[in-house]
Amino acid sequence: MNFRFRNKALDVSVPQVMGILNVTPDSFSDGGLFDRPDVALRHAESMIAEGASILDVGGESTRPGATPVSTQEELDRVLPVVRAIATSLDVIVSVDTSNPIVISEAANAGAHLINDVRALRREGALEAAVACGLPVCLMHMKGEPGVMQDQPIYDNVVDEVSDFLLRRVQDVMAAGIPKDQILLDPGFGFGKSLEHNYQLLNRLEQISALGFPVLTGLSRKRMIAAILNGDMSPEQRDGASAAAAVICAMKGARIVRAHDVKATWEALQVVRATLGEGHV
Ligand code: 8Y4
């Protein structure tokens, strides 16, 4: 089962890894603007060698309390990296953005996928996505970063996420994005309590049954840290993150977004061997 990304195709009957490539300043210890694309390119090469078929380039932090970034700053962070990877490496380049200008410019720079945690709900974002012709990942988020973790309430989190995603699918298809160019994501950690996140994980089949390839991101998130001993550093969460990736893939997710690509890719090979290609 192939999913088309511009001039590339990806077999999503096999679980795939999306490697996370942050280009926010806090992810660079010696982040001079000049060497950023170089540093990012080396990180990109190593994630591809470890098994990533997609790289997600993000220049805006969605962490609660993070300072909002200007369009120019987001463009300056993201475009050189997207351009460098798209021109020199054989990988699908995803751009993590909600900004219509960044959507258009990243497409011009060679990006293959728009990954928007706001599901193209920002003014102008849907129009920009339609105009650039790229596939989109629509993610569920309740509220906005900053307030989304303040006592989120659901009657039934799985039903509500599911209803939201289907309504967004209708809207983006009505605007002109083809059905076969849509990925769905339940948005782990985005406006959900620990209990909500694990209810969603336990019943992820319901999201997979919507008829679109599902992408999930749990890597190093609080829902992982919360079930481990005390204050585990981000890297110390990678074993549990890989276990969560396995659960997602067993419940039908086709793409898992992760920091530790090697551990995630290896864990997903167990899923592949268990289910067999095309038997999810
Ligand atoms: C440690 C490390 C703690 C990372 C928290 C985080 C998703 C996503 C993000 C996701 C899709 C993050 C851009 C949040 N999460 N895109 N983006 N799905 N499609 N937090 O789950 O990684 S950023």
CSV table of N, CA and C in Angstrom, one decimal, residues 11-16 51 245-246 249-250 253 264-280:
chain,number,residue,atom,x,y,z
A,11,ASP,N,5.9,2.8,1.1
A,11,ASP,CA,5.0,1.6,1.3
A,11,ASP,C,4.6,1.6,2.8
A,12,VAL,N,3.4,2.1,3.0
A,12,VAL,CA,2.9,2.2,4.4
A,12,VAL,C,2.2,0.9,4.9
A,13,SER,N,2.3,-0.2,4.1
A,13,SER,CA,1.9,-1.5,4.7
A,13,SER,C,2.9,-2.0,5.6
A,14,VAL,N,4.1,-1.4,5.6
A,14,VAL,CA,5.2,-1.7,6.5
A,14,VAL,C,5.3,-0.5,7.5
A,15,PRO,N,5.4,-0.7,8.8
A,15,PRO,CA,5.5,0.4,9.7
A,15,PRO,C,6.8,1.3,9.4
A,16,GLN,N,6.6,2.6,9.3
A,16,GLN,CA,7.7,3.5,8.9
A,16,GLN,C,8.0,4.4,10.1
A,51,GLY,N,17.3,4.1,9.7
A,51,GLY,CA,16.0,3.6,9.2
A,51,GLY,C,14.9,4.5,9.0
A,245,ALA,N,5.7,2.7,20.5
A,245,ALA,CA,5.7,2.7,19.1
A,245,ALA,C,5.2,1.3,18.6
A,246,VAL,N,5.6,0.3,19.3
A,246,VAL,CA,5.2,-1.1,18.9
A,246,VAL,C,3.7,-1.2,19.1
A,249,ALA,N,1.9,0.5,16.3
A,249,ALA,CA,1.9,-0.2,15.0
A,249,ALA,C,1.1,-1.4,15.0
A,250,MET,N,1.0,-2.1,16.2
A,250,MET,CA,0.2,-3.3,16.3
A,250,MET,C,-1.3,-2.9,16.2
A,253,ALA,N,-1.2,1.8,13.3
A,253,ALA,CA,-0.5,3.1,12.9
A,253,ALA,C,0.6,2.7,11.8
A,264,THR,N,13.6,2.8,17.6
A,264,THR,CA,12.2,2.7,17.1
A,264,THR,C,12.1,1.8,15.8
A,265,TRP,N,13.1,1.9,14.9
A,265,TRP,CA,13.1,1.1,13.7
A,265,TRP,C,13.3,-0.4,14.1
A,266,GLU,N,14.2,-0.7,15.0
A,266,GLU,CA,14.4,-2.1,15.5
A,266,GLU,C,13.1,-2.6,16.1
A,267,ALA,N,12.5,-1.8,17.0
A,267,ALA,CA,11.3,-2.3,17.6
A,267,ALA,C,10.2,-2.6,16.6
A,268,LEU,N,10.1,-1.7,15.5
A,268,LEU,CA,9.1,-1.9,14.5
A,268,LEU,C,9.3,-3.1,13.6
A,269,GLN,N,10.6,-3.6,13.6
A,269,GLN,CA,10.9,-4.8,12.8
A,269,GLN,C,10.2,-6.0,13.5
A,270,VAL,N,10.0,-6.0,14.8
A,270,VAL,CA,9.3,-7.0,15.5
A,270,VAL,C,7.8,-7.0,15.0
A,271,VAL,N,7.3,-5.9,14.9
A,271,VAL,CA,5.9,-5.8,14.4
A,271,VAL,C,5.8,-6.3,13.0
A,272,ARG,N,6.7,-5.9,12.2
A,272,ARG,CA,6.7,-6.3,10.8
A,272,ARG,C,6.8,-7.8,10.7
A,273,ALA,N,7.7,-8.4,11.5
A,273,ALA,CA,7.8,-9.9,11.4
A,273,ALA,C,6.6,-10.6,12.0
A,274,THR,N,5.9,-9.9,12.9
A,274,THR,CA,4.7,-10.5,13.6
A,274,THR,C,3.5,-10.5,12.6
A,275,LEU,N,3.3,-9.3,12.1
A,275,LEU,CA,2.1,-9.1,11.2
A,275,LEU,C,2.3,-9.6,9.8
A,276,GLY,N,3.5,-9.5,9.3
A,276,GLY,CA,3.7,-9.8,7.9
A,276,GLY,C,3.3,-8.6,7.1
A,277,GLU,N,4.0,-8.3,6.0
A,277,GLU,CA,3.7,-7.2,5.2
A,277,GLU,C,2.2,-7.2,4.7
A,278,GLY,N,1.5,-6.1,4.8
A,278,GLY,CA,0.2,-6.1,4.3
A,278,GLY,C,-0.9,-6.8,5.1
A,279,HIS,N,-0.6,-7.2,6.3
A,279,HIS,CA,-1.5,-8.0,7.0
A,279,HIS,C,-2.0,-7.2,8.3
A,280,VAL,N,-1.7,-5.9,8.3
A,280,VAL,CA,-2.2,-5.1,9.5
A,280,VAL,C,-3.7,-5.0,9.5
